Short mmCIF file of C-alpha atoms in Angstrom, two decimals:
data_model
loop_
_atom_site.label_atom_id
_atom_site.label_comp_id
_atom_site.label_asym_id
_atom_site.label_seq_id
_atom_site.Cartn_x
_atom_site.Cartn_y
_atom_site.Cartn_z
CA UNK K 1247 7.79 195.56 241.29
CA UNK K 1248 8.29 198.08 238.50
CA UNK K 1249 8.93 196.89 235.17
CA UNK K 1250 11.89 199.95 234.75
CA UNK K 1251 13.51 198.24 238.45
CA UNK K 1252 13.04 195.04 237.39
CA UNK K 1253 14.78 195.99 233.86
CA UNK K 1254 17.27 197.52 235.42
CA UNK K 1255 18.08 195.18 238.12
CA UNK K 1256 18.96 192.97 235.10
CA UNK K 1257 21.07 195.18 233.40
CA UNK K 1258 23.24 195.78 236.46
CA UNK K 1259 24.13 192.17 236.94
CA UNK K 1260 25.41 191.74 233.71
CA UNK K 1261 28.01 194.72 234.53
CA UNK K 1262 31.80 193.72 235.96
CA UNK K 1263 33.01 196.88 237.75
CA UNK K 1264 31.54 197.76 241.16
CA UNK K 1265 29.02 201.03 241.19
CA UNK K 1266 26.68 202.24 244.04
CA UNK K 1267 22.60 202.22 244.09
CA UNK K 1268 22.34 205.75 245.36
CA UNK K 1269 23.42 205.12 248.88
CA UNK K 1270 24.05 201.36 248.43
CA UNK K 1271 27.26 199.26 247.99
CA UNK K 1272 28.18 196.76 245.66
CA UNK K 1273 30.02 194.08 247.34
CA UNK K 1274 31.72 191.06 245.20
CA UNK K 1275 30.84 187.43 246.29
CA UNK K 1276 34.51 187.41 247.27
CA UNK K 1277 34.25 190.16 249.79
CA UNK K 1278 31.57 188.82 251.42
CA UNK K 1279 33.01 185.39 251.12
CA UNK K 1280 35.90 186.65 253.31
CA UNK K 1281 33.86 188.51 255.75
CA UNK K 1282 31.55 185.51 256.59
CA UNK K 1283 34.41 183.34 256.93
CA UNK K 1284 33.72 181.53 253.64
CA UNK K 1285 29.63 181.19 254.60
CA UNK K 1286 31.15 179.36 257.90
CA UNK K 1287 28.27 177.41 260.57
CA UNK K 1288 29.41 179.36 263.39
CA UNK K 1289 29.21 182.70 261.92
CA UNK K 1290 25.08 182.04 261.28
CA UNK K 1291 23.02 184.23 263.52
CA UNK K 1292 19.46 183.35 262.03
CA UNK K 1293 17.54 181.21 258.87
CA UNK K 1294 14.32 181.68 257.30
CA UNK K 1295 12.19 180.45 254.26
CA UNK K 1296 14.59 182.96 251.99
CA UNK K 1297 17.98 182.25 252.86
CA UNK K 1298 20.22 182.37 255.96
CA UNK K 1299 21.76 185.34 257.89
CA UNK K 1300 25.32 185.54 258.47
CA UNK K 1301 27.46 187.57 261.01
CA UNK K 1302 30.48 189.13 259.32
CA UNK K 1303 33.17 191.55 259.19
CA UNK K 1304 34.70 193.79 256.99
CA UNK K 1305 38.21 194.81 256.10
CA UNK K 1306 37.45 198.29 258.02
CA UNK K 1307 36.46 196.41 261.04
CA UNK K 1308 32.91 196.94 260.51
CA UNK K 1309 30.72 194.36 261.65
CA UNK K 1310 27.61 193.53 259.25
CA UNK K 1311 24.92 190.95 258.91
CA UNK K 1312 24.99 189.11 255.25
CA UNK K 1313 21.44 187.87 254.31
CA UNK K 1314 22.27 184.96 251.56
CA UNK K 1315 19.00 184.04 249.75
CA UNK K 1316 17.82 180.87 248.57
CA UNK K 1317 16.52 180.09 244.92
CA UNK K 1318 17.84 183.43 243.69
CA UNK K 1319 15.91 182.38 240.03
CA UNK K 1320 12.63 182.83 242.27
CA UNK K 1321 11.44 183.45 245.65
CA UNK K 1322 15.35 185.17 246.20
CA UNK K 1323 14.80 187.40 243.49
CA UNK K 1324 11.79 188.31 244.53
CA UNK K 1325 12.86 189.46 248.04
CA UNK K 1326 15.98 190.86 246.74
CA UNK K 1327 14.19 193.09 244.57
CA UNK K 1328 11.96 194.24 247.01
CA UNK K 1329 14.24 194.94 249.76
CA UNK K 1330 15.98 197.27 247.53
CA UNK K 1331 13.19 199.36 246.26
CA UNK K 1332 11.29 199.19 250.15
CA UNK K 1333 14.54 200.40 251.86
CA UNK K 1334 15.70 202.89 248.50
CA UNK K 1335 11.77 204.44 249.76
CA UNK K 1336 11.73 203.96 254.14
CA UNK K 1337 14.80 205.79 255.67
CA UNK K 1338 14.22 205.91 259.41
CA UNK K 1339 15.62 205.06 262.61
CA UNK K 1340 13.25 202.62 263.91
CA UNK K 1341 14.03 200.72 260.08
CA UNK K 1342 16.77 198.71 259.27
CA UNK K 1343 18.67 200.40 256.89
CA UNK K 1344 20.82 198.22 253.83
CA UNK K 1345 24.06 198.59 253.85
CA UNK K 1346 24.72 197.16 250.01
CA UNK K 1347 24.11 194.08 248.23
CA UNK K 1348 25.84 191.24 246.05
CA UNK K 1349 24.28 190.76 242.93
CA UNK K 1350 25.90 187.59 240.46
CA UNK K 1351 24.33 185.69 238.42
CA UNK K 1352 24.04 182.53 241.00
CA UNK K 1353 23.81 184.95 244.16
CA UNK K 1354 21.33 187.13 245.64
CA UNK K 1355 22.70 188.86 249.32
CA UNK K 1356 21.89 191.49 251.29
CA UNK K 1357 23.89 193.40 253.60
CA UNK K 1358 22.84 194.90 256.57
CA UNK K 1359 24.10 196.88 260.15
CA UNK K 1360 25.01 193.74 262.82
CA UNK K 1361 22.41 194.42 265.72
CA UNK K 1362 24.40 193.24 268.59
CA UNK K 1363 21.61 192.78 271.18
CA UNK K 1364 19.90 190.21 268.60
CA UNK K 1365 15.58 190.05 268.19
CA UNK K 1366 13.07 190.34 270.45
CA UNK K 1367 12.16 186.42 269.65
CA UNK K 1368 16.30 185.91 271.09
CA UNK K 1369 15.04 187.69 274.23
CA UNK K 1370 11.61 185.87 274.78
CA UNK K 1371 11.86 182.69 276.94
CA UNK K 1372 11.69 179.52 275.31
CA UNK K 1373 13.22 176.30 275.43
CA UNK K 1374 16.12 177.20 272.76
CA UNK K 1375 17.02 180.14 274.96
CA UNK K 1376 17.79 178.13 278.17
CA UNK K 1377 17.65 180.82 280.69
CA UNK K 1378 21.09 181.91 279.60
CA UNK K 1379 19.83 185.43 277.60
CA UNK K 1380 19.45 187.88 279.61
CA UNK K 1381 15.86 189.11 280.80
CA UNK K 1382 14.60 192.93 279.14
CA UNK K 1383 13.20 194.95 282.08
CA UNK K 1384 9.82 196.38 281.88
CA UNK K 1385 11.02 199.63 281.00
CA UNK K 1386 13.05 198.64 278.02
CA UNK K 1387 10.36 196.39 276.62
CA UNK K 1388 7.98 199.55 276.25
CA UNK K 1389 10.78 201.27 275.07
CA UNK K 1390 11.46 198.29 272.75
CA UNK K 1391 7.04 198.24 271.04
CA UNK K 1392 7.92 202.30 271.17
CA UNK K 1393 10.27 201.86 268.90
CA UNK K 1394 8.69 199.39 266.52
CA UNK K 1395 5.82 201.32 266.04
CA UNK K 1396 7.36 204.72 265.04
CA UNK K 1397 8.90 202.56 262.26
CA UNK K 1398 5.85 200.85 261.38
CA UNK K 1399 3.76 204.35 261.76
CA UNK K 1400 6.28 205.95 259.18
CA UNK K 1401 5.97 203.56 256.87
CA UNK K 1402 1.84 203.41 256.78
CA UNK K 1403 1.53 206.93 257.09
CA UNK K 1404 4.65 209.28 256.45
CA UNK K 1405 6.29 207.46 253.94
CA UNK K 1406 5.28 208.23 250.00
CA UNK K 1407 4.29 206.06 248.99
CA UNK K 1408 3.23 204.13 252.26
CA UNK K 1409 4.25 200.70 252.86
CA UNK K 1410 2.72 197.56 254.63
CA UNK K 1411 5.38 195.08 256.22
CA UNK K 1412 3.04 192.03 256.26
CA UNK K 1413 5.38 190.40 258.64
CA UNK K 1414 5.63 191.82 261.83
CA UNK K 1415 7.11 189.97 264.14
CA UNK K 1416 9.38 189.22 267.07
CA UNK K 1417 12.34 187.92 264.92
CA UNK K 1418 11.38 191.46 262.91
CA UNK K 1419 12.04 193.62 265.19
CA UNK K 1420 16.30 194.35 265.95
CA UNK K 1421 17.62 195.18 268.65
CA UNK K 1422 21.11 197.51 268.32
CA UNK K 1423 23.75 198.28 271.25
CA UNK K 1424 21.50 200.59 272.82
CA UNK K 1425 17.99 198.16 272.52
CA UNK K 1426 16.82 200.74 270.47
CA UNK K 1427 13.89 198.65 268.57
CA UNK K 1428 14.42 198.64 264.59
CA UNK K 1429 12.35 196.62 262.51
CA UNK K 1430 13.80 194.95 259.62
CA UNK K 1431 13.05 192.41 256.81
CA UNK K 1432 11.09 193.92 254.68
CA UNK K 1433 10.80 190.96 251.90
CA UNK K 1434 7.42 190.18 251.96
CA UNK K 1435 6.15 194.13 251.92
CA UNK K 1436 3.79 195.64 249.71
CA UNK K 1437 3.60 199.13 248.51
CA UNK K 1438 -0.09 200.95 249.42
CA UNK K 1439 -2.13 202.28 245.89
CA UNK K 1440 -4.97 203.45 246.28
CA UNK K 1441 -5.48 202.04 242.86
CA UNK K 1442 -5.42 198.61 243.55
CA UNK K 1443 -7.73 196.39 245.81
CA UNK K 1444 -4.28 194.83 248.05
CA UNK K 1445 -5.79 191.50 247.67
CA UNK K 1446 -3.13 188.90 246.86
CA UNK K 1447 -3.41 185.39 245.43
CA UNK K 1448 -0.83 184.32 247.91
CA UNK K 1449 -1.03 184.57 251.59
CA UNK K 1450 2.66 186.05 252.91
CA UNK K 1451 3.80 185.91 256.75
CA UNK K 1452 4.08 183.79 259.52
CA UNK K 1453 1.90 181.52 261.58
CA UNK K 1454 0.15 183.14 264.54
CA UNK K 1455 0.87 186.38 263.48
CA UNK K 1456 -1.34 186.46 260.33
CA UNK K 1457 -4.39 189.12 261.00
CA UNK K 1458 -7.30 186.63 260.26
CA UNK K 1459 -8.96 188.72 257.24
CA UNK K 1460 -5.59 188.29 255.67
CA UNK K 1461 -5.81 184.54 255.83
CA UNK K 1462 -9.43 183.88 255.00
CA UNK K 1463 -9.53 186.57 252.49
CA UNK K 1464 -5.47 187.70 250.69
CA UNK K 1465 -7.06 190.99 252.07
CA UNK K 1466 -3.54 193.21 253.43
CA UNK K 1467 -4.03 196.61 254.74
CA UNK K 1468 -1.87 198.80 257.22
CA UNK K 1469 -4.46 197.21 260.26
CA UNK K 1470 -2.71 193.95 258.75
CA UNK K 1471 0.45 195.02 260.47
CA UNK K 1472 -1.40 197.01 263.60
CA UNK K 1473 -2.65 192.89 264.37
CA UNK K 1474 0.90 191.55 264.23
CA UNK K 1475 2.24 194.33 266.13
CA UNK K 1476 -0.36 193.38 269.04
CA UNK K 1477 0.93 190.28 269.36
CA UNK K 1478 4.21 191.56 269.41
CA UNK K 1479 3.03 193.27 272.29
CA UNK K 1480 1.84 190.49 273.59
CA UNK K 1481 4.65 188.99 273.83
CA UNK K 1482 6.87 191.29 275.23
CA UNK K 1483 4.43 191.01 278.36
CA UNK K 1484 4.14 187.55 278.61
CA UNK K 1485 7.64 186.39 277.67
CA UNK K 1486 6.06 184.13 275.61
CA UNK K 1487 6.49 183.37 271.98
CA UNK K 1488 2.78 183.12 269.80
CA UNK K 1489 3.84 180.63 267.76
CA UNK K 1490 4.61 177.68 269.93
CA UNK K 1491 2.63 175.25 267.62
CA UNK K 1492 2.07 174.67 264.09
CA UNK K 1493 -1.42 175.35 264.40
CA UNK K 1494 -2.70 178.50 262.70
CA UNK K 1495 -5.36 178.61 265.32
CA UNK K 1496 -2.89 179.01 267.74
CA UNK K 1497 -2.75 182.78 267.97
CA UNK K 1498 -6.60 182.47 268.60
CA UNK K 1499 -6.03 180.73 271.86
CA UNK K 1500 -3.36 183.07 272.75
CA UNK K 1501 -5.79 186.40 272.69
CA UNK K 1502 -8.27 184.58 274.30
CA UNK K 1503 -6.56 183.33 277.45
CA UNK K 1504 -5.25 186.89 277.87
CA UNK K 1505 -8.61 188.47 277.05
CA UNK K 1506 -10.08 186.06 279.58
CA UNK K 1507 -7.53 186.63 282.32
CA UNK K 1508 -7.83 190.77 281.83
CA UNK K 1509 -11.59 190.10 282.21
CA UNK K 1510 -10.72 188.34 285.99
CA UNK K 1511 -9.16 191.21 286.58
CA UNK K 1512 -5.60 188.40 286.90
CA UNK K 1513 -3.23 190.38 285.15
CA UNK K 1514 -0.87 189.42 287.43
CA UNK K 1515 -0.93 185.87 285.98
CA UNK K 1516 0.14 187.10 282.19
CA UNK K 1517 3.45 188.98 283.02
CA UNK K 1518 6.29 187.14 282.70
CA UNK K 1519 8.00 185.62 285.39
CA UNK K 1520 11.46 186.81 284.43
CA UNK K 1521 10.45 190.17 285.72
CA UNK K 1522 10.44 188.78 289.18
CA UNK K 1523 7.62 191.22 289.91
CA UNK K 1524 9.53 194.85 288.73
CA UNK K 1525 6.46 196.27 286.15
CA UNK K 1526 3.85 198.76 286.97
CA UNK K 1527 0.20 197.51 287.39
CA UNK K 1528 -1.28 200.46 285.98
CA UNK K 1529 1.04 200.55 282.75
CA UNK K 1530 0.82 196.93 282.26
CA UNK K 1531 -3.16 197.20 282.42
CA UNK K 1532 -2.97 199.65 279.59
CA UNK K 1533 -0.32 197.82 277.58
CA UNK K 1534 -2.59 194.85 277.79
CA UNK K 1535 -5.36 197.26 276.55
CA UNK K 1536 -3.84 198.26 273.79
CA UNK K 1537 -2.44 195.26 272.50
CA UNK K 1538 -6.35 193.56 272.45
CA UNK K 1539 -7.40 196.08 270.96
CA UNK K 1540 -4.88 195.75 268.24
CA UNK K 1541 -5.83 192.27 267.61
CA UNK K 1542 -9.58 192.31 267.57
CA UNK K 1543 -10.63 190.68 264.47
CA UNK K 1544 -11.96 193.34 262.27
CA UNK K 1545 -9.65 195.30 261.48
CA UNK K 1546 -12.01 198.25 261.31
CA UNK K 1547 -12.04 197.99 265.22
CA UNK K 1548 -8.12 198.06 265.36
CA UNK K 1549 -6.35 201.39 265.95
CA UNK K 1550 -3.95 203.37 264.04
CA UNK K 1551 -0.54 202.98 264.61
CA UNK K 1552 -0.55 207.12 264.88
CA UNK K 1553 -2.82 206.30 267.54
CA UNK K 1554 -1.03 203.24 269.16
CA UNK K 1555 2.27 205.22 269.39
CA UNK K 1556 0.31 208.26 270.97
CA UNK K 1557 -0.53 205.64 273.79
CA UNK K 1558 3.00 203.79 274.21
CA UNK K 1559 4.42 207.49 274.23
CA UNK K 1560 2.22 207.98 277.80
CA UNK K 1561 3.31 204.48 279.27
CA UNK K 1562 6.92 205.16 278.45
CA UNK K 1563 7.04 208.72 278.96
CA UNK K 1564 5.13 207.58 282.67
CA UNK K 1565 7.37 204.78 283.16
CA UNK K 1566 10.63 206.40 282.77
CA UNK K 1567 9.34 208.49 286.03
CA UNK K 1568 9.61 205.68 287.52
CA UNK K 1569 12.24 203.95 286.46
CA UNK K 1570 14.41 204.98 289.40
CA UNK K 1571 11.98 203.17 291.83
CA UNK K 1572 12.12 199.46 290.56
CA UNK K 1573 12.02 197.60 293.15
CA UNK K 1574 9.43 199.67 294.87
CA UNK K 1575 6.18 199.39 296.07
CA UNK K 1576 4.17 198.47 292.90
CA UNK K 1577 4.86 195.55 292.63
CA UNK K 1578 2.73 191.71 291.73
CA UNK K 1579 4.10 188.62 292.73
CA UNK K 1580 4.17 187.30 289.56
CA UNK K 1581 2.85 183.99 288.38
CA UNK K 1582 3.60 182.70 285.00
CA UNK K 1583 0.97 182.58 282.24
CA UNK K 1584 1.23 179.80 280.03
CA UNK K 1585 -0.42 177.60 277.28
CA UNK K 1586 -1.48 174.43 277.61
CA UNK K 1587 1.48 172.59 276.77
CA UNK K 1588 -0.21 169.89 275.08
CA UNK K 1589 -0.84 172.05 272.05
CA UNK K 1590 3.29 172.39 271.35
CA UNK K 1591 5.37 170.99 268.70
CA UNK K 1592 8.87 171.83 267.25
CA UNK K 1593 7.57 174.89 264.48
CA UNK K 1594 10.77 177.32 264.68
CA UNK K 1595 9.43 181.10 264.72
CA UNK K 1596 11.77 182.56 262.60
CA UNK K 1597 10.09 180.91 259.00
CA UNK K 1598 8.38 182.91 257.39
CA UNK K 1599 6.07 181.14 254.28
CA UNK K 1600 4.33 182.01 250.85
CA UNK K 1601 1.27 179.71 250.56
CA UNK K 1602 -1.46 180.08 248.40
CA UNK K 1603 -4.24 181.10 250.46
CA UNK K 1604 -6.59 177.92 249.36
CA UNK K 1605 -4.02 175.47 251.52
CA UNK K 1606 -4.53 177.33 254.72
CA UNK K 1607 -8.07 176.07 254.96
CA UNK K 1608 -6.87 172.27 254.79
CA UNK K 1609 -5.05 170.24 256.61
CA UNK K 1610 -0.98 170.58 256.73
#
């Protein structure tokens, strides 16, 4: 963060009359006080390691989602800050835009668009989901990993200057009244100079989706995000969540039962069951592909996101051909893939962690 934002961040809390941050509103705790129902349990949509995300709305009616952080003196005002300056940079469709902020001297919040139709991790079975959400077709969940990687492919290679995420993830990646994909929190990125090495002493992201060079090494770079993406992708075919277990060598497993079962030519036994058989073969083959191929561990060997998009822009472009024939002849019957179930616990997905890279080797 730049000395001048930081300097400036600090001047505009001490001022009393509301002002705008180019495109940005200044709301007062009060507003937002009365628009989350004072903060209220049942308005809460989602919580993290920063803060919790309220559902509110506004006097005009509109409805917004109020990101409160925690420990504003610290880890808040560290996200706060860089939310600002990451979405002041990264205007696009397929990124959540801010809709203004609350800035006190005992409050850090962010306000955002309310994305109706939830996460991806709301739509991927799971015990907390119950059956009761319901299922994305096939079409819509390439639509869906279309969508989240022309946002991630602006901001690696068409924004200035380019941006990594460094937490791509289902419970990233919004979903508004059309399912149009829009990935969001952008907290934990990093700005790209060529200048500096993009080691960190601090490892930032969450368990199972951490490219391993990142979590031996503090090492970030855009194929940092490609790896988390192909898990996202991942689990949009499966159905099934990475991080099942608080085990960081969890994700490991994952790629490796679904590497294993491509090999056996069983592909049939890694689509989720919810699909009740309605996907392509051929288009699940190459989505399967793709996403191993985003999450080989060198990220030399990964692709570009200009060159991932390139491929999901063929599957969706082939599948919406098709789209009119579900139910047709192409069909699997459809067995579930799974892990072993042994390896579970009660981790929630949606935490996201700074640890200093030295306590990932030991035990936790």
């Amino acid at each position: 963060m730049s000395d001048n934002f930081c300097a400036w961040l600090c001047f505009a809390v001490q001022q009393d009359y509301d002002f705008e941050i180019g495109h940005l509103k200044r709301f007062s705790f009060r507003e937002l006080q009365v628009a989350t129902g004072n903060f209220s349990r049942r308005n809460v949509l989602g919580q993290g390691g920063f803060g919790v995300v309220y559902r509110g709305c506004l006097p005009n009616k509109t409805l917004v989602a109020v990101k409160r952080l925690k420990d504003p003196n610290f880890t808040g005002e560290m996200q706060f800050q860089t939310e600002v300056e990451m979405i002041g940079l990264a205007l696009h469709r397929n990124l959540l835009r801010l809709y203004g902020f609350c800035m006190t001297p005992e409050e850090r919040m962010l306000v955002y668009p309310y994305m109706p139709n939830g996460s991806v991790a709301d739509r991927l079975r799971g015990p907390e989901t119950g059956g009761e959400i319901p299922c994305l077709n096939w079409n819509r969940r390439l639509r869906i990993a279309l969508g989240a990687a022309r946002g991630l492919l602006y901001l690696h290679e068409q924004c200035n200057p380019r941006i990594i995420h460094r937490d791509v993830k289902a419970a990233n990646i919004l979903l508004d009244e059309s399912f149009e994909a829009v990935v969001g929190d952008f907290g934990l990125a990093k700005l790209l100079d060529r200048r500096d090495s993009h080691v960190t002493t601090a490892v930032r992201g969450t368990i199972g989706h951490i490219a391993p060079e990142y979590l031996s090494t503090g090492q970030s770079s855009e194929k940092t995000d490609v790896f988390g993406f192909g898990i996202l992708l991942l689990e949009l075919i499966t159905g099934q969540k990475a991080l099942d277990a608080g085990n960081d060598q969890l994700h490991d497993c994952y790629i490796m039962q679904v590497k294993t079962l491509h090999e056996e030519k069983k592909l049939e036994m890694l689509i989720d069951k919810d699909l009740k058989g309605c996907f392509d073969p051929s288009e699940l083959e190459q989505a399967i592909e793709l996403a191993l191929q985003c999450t080989q561990s060198h990220p030399t060997l990964r692709p570009k996101m200009s060159e991932v998009l390139k491929v999901l822009e063929g599957l969706v472009g082939h599948s919406g051909v098709e789209e009119a024939q579900a139910g047709g002849s192409n069909m699997y019957e459809a067995r579930p893939f799974s892990f072993s179930r042994q390896q579970h616990s009660g981790i929630h997905e949606a935490s996201s962690f700074i640890i200093e890279a030295m306590e990932l080797s030991g035990p936790r």
